Short mmCIF file of C-alpha atoms in Angstrom, two decimals:
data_model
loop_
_atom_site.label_atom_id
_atom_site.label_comp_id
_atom_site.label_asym_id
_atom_site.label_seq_id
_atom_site.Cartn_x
_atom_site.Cartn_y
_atom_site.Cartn_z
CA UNK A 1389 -5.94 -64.93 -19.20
CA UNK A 1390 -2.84 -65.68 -21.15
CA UNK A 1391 -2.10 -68.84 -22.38
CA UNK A 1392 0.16 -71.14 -20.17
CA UNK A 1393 3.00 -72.66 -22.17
CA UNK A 1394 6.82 -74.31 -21.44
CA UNK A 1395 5.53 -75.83 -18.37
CA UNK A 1396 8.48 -78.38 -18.32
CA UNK A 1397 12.80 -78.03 -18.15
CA UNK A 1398 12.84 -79.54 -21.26
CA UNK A 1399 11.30 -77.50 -23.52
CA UNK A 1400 12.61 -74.37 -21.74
CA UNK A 1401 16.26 -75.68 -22.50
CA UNK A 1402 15.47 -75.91 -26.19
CA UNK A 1403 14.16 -72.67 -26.79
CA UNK A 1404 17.27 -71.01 -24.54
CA UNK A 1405 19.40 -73.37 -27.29
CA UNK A 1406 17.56 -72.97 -30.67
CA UNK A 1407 15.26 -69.89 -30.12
CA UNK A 1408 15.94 -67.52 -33.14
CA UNK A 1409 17.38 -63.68 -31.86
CA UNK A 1410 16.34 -60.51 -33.12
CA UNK A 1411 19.50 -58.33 -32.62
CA UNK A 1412 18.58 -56.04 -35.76
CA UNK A 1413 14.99 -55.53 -33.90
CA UNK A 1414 16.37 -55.13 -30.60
CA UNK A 1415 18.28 -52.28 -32.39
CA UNK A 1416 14.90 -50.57 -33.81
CA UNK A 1417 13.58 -50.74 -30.39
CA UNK A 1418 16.14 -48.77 -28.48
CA UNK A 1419 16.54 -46.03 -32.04
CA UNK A 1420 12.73 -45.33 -31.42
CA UNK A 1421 12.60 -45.35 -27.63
CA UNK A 1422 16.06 -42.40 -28.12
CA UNK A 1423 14.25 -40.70 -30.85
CA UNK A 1424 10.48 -40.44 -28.82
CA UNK A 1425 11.80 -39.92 -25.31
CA UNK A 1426 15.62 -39.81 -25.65
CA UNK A 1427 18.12 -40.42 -22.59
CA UNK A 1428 18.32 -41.76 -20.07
CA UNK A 1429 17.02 -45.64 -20.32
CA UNK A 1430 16.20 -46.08 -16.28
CA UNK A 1431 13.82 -48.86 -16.65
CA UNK A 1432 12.92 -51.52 -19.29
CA UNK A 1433 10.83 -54.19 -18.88
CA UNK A 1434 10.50 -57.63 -21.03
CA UNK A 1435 7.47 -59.11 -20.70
CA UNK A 1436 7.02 -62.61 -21.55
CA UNK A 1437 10.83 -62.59 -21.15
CA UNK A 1438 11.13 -66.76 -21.80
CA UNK A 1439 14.74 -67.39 -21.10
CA UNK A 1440 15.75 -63.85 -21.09
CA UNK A 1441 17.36 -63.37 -24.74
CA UNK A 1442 15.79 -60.03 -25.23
CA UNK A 1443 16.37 -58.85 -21.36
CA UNK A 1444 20.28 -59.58 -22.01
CA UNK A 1445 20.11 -58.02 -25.18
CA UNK A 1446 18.66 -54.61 -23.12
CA UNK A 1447 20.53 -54.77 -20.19
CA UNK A 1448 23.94 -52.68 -21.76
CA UNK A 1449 21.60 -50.11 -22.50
CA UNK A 1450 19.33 -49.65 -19.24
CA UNK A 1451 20.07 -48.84 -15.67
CA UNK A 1452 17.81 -51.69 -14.88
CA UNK A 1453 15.71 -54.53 -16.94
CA UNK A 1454 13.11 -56.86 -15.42
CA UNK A 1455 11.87 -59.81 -16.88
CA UNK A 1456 8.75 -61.60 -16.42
CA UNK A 1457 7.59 -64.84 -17.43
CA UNK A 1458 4.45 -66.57 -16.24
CA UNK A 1459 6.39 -69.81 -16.77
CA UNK A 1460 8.25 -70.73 -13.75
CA UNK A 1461 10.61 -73.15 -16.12
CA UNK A 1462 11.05 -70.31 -18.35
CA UNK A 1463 12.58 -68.37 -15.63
CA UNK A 1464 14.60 -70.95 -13.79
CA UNK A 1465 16.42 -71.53 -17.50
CA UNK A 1466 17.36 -67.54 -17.43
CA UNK A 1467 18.53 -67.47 -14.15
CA UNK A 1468 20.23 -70.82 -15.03
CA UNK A 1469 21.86 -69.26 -18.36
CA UNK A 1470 23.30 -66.52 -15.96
CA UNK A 1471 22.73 -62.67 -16.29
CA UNK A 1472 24.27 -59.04 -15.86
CA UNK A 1473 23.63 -57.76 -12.29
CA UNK A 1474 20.81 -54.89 -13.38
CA UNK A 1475 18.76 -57.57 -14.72
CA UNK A 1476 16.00 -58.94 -12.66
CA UNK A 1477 13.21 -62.41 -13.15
CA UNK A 1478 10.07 -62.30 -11.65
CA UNK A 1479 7.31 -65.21 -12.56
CA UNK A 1480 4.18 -63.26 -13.34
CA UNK A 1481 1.60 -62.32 -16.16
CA UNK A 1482 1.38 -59.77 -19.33
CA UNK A 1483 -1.69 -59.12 -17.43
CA UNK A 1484 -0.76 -58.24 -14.27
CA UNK A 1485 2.71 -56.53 -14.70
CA UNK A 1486 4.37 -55.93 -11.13
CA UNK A 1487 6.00 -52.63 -11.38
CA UNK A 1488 4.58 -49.02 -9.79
CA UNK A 1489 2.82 -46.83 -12.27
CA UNK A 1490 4.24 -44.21 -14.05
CA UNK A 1491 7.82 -46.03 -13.63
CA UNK A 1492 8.82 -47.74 -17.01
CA UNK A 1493 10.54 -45.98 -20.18
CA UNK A 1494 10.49 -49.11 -22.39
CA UNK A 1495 7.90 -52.34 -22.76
CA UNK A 1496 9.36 -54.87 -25.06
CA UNK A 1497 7.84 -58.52 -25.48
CA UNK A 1498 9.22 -60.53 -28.14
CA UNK A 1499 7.56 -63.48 -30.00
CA UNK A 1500 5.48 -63.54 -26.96
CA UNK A 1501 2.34 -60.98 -27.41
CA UNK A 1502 -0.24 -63.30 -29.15
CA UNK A 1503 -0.50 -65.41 -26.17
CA UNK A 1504 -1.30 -62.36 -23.75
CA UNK A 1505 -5.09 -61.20 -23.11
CA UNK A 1506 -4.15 -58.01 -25.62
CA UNK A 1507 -6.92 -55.61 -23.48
CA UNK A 1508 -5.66 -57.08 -20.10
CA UNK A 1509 -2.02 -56.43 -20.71
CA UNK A 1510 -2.70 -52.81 -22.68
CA UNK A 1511 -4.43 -51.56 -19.95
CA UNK A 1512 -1.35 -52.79 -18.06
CA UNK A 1513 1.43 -50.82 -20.43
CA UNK A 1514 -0.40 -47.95 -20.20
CA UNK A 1515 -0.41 -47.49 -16.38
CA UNK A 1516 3.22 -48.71 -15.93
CA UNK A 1517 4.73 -46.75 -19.14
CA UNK A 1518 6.41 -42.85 -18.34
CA UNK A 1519 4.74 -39.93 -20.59
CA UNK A 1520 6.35 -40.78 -23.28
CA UNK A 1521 7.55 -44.04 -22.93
CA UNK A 1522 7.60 -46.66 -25.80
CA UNK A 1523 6.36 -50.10 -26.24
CA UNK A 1524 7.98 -52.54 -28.43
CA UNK A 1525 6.59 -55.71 -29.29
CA UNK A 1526 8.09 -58.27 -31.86
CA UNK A 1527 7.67 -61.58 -33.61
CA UNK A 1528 9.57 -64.18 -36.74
CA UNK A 1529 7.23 -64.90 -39.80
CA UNK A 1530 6.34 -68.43 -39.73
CA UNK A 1531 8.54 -68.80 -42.65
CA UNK A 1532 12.50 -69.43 -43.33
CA UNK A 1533 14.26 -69.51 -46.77
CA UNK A 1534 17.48 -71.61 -46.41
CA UNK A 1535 20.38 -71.23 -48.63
CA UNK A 1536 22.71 -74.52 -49.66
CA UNK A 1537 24.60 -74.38 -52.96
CA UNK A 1538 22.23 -75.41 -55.36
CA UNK A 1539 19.33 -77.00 -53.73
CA UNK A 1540 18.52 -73.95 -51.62
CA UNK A 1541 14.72 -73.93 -52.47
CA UNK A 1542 14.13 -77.27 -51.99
CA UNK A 1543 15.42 -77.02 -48.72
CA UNK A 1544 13.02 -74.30 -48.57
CA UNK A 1545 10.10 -75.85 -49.60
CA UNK A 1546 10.85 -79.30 -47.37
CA UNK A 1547 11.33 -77.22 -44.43
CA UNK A 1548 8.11 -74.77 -44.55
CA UNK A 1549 5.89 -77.72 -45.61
CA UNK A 1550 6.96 -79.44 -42.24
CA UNK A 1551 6.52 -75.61 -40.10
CA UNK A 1552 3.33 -75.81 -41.57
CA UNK A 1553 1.77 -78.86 -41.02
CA UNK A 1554 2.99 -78.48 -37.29
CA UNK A 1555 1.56 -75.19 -37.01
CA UNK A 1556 -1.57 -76.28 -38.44
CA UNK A 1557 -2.08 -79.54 -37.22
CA UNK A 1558 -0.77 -78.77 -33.74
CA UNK A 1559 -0.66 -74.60 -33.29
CA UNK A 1560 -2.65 -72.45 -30.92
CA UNK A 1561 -5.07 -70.40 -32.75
CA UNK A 1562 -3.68 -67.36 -31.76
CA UNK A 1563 -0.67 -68.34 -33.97
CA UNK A 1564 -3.16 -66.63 -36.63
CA UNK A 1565 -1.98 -63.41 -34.67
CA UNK A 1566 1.90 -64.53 -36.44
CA UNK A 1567 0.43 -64.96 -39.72
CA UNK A 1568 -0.60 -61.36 -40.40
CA UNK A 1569 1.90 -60.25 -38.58
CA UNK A 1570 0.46 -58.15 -35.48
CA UNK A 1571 -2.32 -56.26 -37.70
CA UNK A 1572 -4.99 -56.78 -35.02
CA UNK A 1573 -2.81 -56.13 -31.97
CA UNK A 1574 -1.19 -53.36 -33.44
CA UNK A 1575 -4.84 -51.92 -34.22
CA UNK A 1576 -5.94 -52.42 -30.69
CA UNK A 1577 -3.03 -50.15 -29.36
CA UNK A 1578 -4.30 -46.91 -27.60
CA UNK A 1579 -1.90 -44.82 -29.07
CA UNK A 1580 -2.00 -42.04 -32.00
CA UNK A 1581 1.57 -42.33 -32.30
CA UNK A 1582 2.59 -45.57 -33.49
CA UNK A 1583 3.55 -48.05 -36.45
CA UNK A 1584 4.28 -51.66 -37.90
CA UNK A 1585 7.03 -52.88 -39.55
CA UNK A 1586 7.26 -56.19 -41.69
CA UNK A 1587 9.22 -58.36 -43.45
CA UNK A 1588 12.51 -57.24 -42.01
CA UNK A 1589 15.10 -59.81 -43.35
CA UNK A 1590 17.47 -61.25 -40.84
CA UNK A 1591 20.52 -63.62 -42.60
CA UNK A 1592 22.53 -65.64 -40.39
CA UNK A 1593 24.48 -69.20 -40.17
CA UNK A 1594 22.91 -72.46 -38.77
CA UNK A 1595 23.09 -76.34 -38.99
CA UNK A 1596 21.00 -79.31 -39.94
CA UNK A 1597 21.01 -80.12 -35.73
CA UNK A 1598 19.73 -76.19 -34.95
CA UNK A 1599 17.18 -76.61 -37.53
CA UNK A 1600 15.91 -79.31 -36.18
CA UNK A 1601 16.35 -78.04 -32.48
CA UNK A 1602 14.35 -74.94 -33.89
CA UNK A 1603 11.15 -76.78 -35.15
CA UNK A 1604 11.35 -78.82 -32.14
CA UNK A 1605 11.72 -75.92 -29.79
CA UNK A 1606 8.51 -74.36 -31.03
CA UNK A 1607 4.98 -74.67 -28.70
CA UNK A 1608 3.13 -76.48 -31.72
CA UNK A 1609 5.75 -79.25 -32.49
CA UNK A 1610 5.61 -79.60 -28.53
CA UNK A 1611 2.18 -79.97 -27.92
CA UNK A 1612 2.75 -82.80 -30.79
CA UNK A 1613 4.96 -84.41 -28.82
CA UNK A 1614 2.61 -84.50 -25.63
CA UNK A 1615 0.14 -85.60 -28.00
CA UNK A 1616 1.48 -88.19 -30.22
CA UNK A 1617 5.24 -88.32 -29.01
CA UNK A 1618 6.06 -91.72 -31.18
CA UNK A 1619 4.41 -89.44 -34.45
CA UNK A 1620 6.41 -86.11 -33.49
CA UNK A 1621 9.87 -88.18 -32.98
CA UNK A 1622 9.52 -90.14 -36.14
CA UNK A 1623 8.62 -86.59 -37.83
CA UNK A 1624 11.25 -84.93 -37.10
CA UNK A 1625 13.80 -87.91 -37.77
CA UNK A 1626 12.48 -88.31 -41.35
CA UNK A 1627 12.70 -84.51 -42.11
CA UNK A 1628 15.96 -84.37 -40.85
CA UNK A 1629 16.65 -87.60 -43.02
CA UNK A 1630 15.29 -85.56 -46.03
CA UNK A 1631 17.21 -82.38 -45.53
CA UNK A 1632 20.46 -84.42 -45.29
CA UNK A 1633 19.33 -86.05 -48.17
CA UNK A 1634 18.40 -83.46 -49.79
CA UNK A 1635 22.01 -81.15 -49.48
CA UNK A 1636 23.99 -84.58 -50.06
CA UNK A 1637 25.64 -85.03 -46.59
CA UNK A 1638 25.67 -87.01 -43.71
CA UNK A 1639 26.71 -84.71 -41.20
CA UNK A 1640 24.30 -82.87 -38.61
CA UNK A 1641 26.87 -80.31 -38.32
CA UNK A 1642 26.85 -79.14 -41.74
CA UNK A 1643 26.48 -75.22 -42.28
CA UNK A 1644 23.95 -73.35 -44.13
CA UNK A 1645 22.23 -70.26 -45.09
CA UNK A 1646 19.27 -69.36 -43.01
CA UNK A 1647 17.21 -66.32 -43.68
CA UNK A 1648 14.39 -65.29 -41.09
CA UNK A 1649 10.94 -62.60 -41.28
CA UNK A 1650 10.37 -60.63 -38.80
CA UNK A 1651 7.78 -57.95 -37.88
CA UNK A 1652 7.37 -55.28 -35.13
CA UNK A 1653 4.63 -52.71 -33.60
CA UNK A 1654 6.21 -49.70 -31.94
CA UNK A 1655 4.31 -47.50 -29.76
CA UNK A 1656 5.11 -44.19 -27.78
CA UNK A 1657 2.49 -43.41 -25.07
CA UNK A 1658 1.76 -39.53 -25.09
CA UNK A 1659 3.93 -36.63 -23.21
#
């Protein structure tokens, strides 16, 4: 059984507003679904789909993309975000994917495959998937570098001692699944024809508030809060304290440099 997580609104609004994307991933997916089975994309499905940031990011390139969530919140906040017509929700599990056999060209579930039952939803992809269909499945390193003129590793090295402690203190331990990276899941795929990428670098902009909104968005810092919610809130106001501290301003707003891991496990079922 897969684990249950963003039961409430809340939390499903925060990772809809703070959730990191993956558009250099979401690239690698659809470059090895053209080179193993080529055109046409008919059907893609996004599995653990959250608030539907990867099934948006598909939909240009499909005749139809369904995403499933086993969180009804999860799926509410897509629908509530708003969507491109050939995109479907459906609230259901990694284990028991609702589509016909035989019927899908692409599988995709991102930063959402450690909390499936791996066997369960395998045995799944492999009965849905087309002859040479392709699975995707990606995650971000538990790790950021930040960049702020010149106090950009000790912005660093505040901010990954907090992700840690949160994850540590607070994470599922299928979160150990993040830390190498997909090495056991992607060993557990069926398929002869398949392989793992790491460390693939993603810059982009952010602010002291998304940071924050980030850490706070995750399932460990949230199952702090349901915990120990006076602990979690003072947390996260004295790190954000620090950080402005630490780069010299006042201002939640300010810009900087944010540099994100991430790692993937492609798979193409056989012709």
């Amino acid at each position: 059984m897969a684990c249950q997580l963003f039961t409430t609104h809340e939390h499903a609004t925060l990772y809809e507003k703070y959730m990191i994307r993956e558009p250099e991933v979401y690239r690698q997916f659809l470059s090895y679904l053209e080179e193993k089975k080529g055109k046409p994309f008919e059907l893609a499905l996004d599995v653990g789909c959250g608030t539907g940031q990867t099934t948006r990011a598909l939909a240009p390139h499909f005749q139809k993309v369904v995403g499933i969530d086993i969180s009804k919140s999860q799926i509410q906040e897509a629908e509530r975000v708003g969507y491109p017509q050939n995109v479907t929700y459906i609230i259901a599990s990694a284990e028991q994917l609702p589509l016909e056999d035989g019927s899908v060209d692409l599988i995709t579930a991102s930063t959402a495959a450690h909390w499936f039952n791996i066997e369960e939803f395998l045995r799944e992809v492999d009965r849905v998937l087309k002859p040479k269909g392709c699975l995707a499945l990606s995650c971000v390193y538990i790790h950021i570098d930040l960049q702020y003129k010149e106090c950009s590793k000790q912005l660093s090295e505040v901010y990954n001692e907090a992700l840690n402690f949160v994850f540590r203190e607070h994470g599922h331990e299928r979160i150990e699944l993040m830390r190498t990276e997909y090495k056991d899941i992607f060993d557990r795929v069926p398929y002869h024809d398949k392989m793992r990428f790491t460390k693939m670098l993603q810059w982009s902009t952010t602010s002291v508030e998304a940071l924050m909104g980030l850490l706070e968005s995750t399932c460990a810092f949230h199952t702090f809060l349901l915990t120990d919610p006076e602990s979690a809130n003072e947390f996260l106001k004295k790190l954000q304290e620090r950080i402005l501290k630490i780069m010299g301003t006042s201002s939640t707003d300010t810009q900087l440099g944010m540099c994100t891991s991430h790692f993937c496990v492609l798979a193409c079922k056989s012709p």
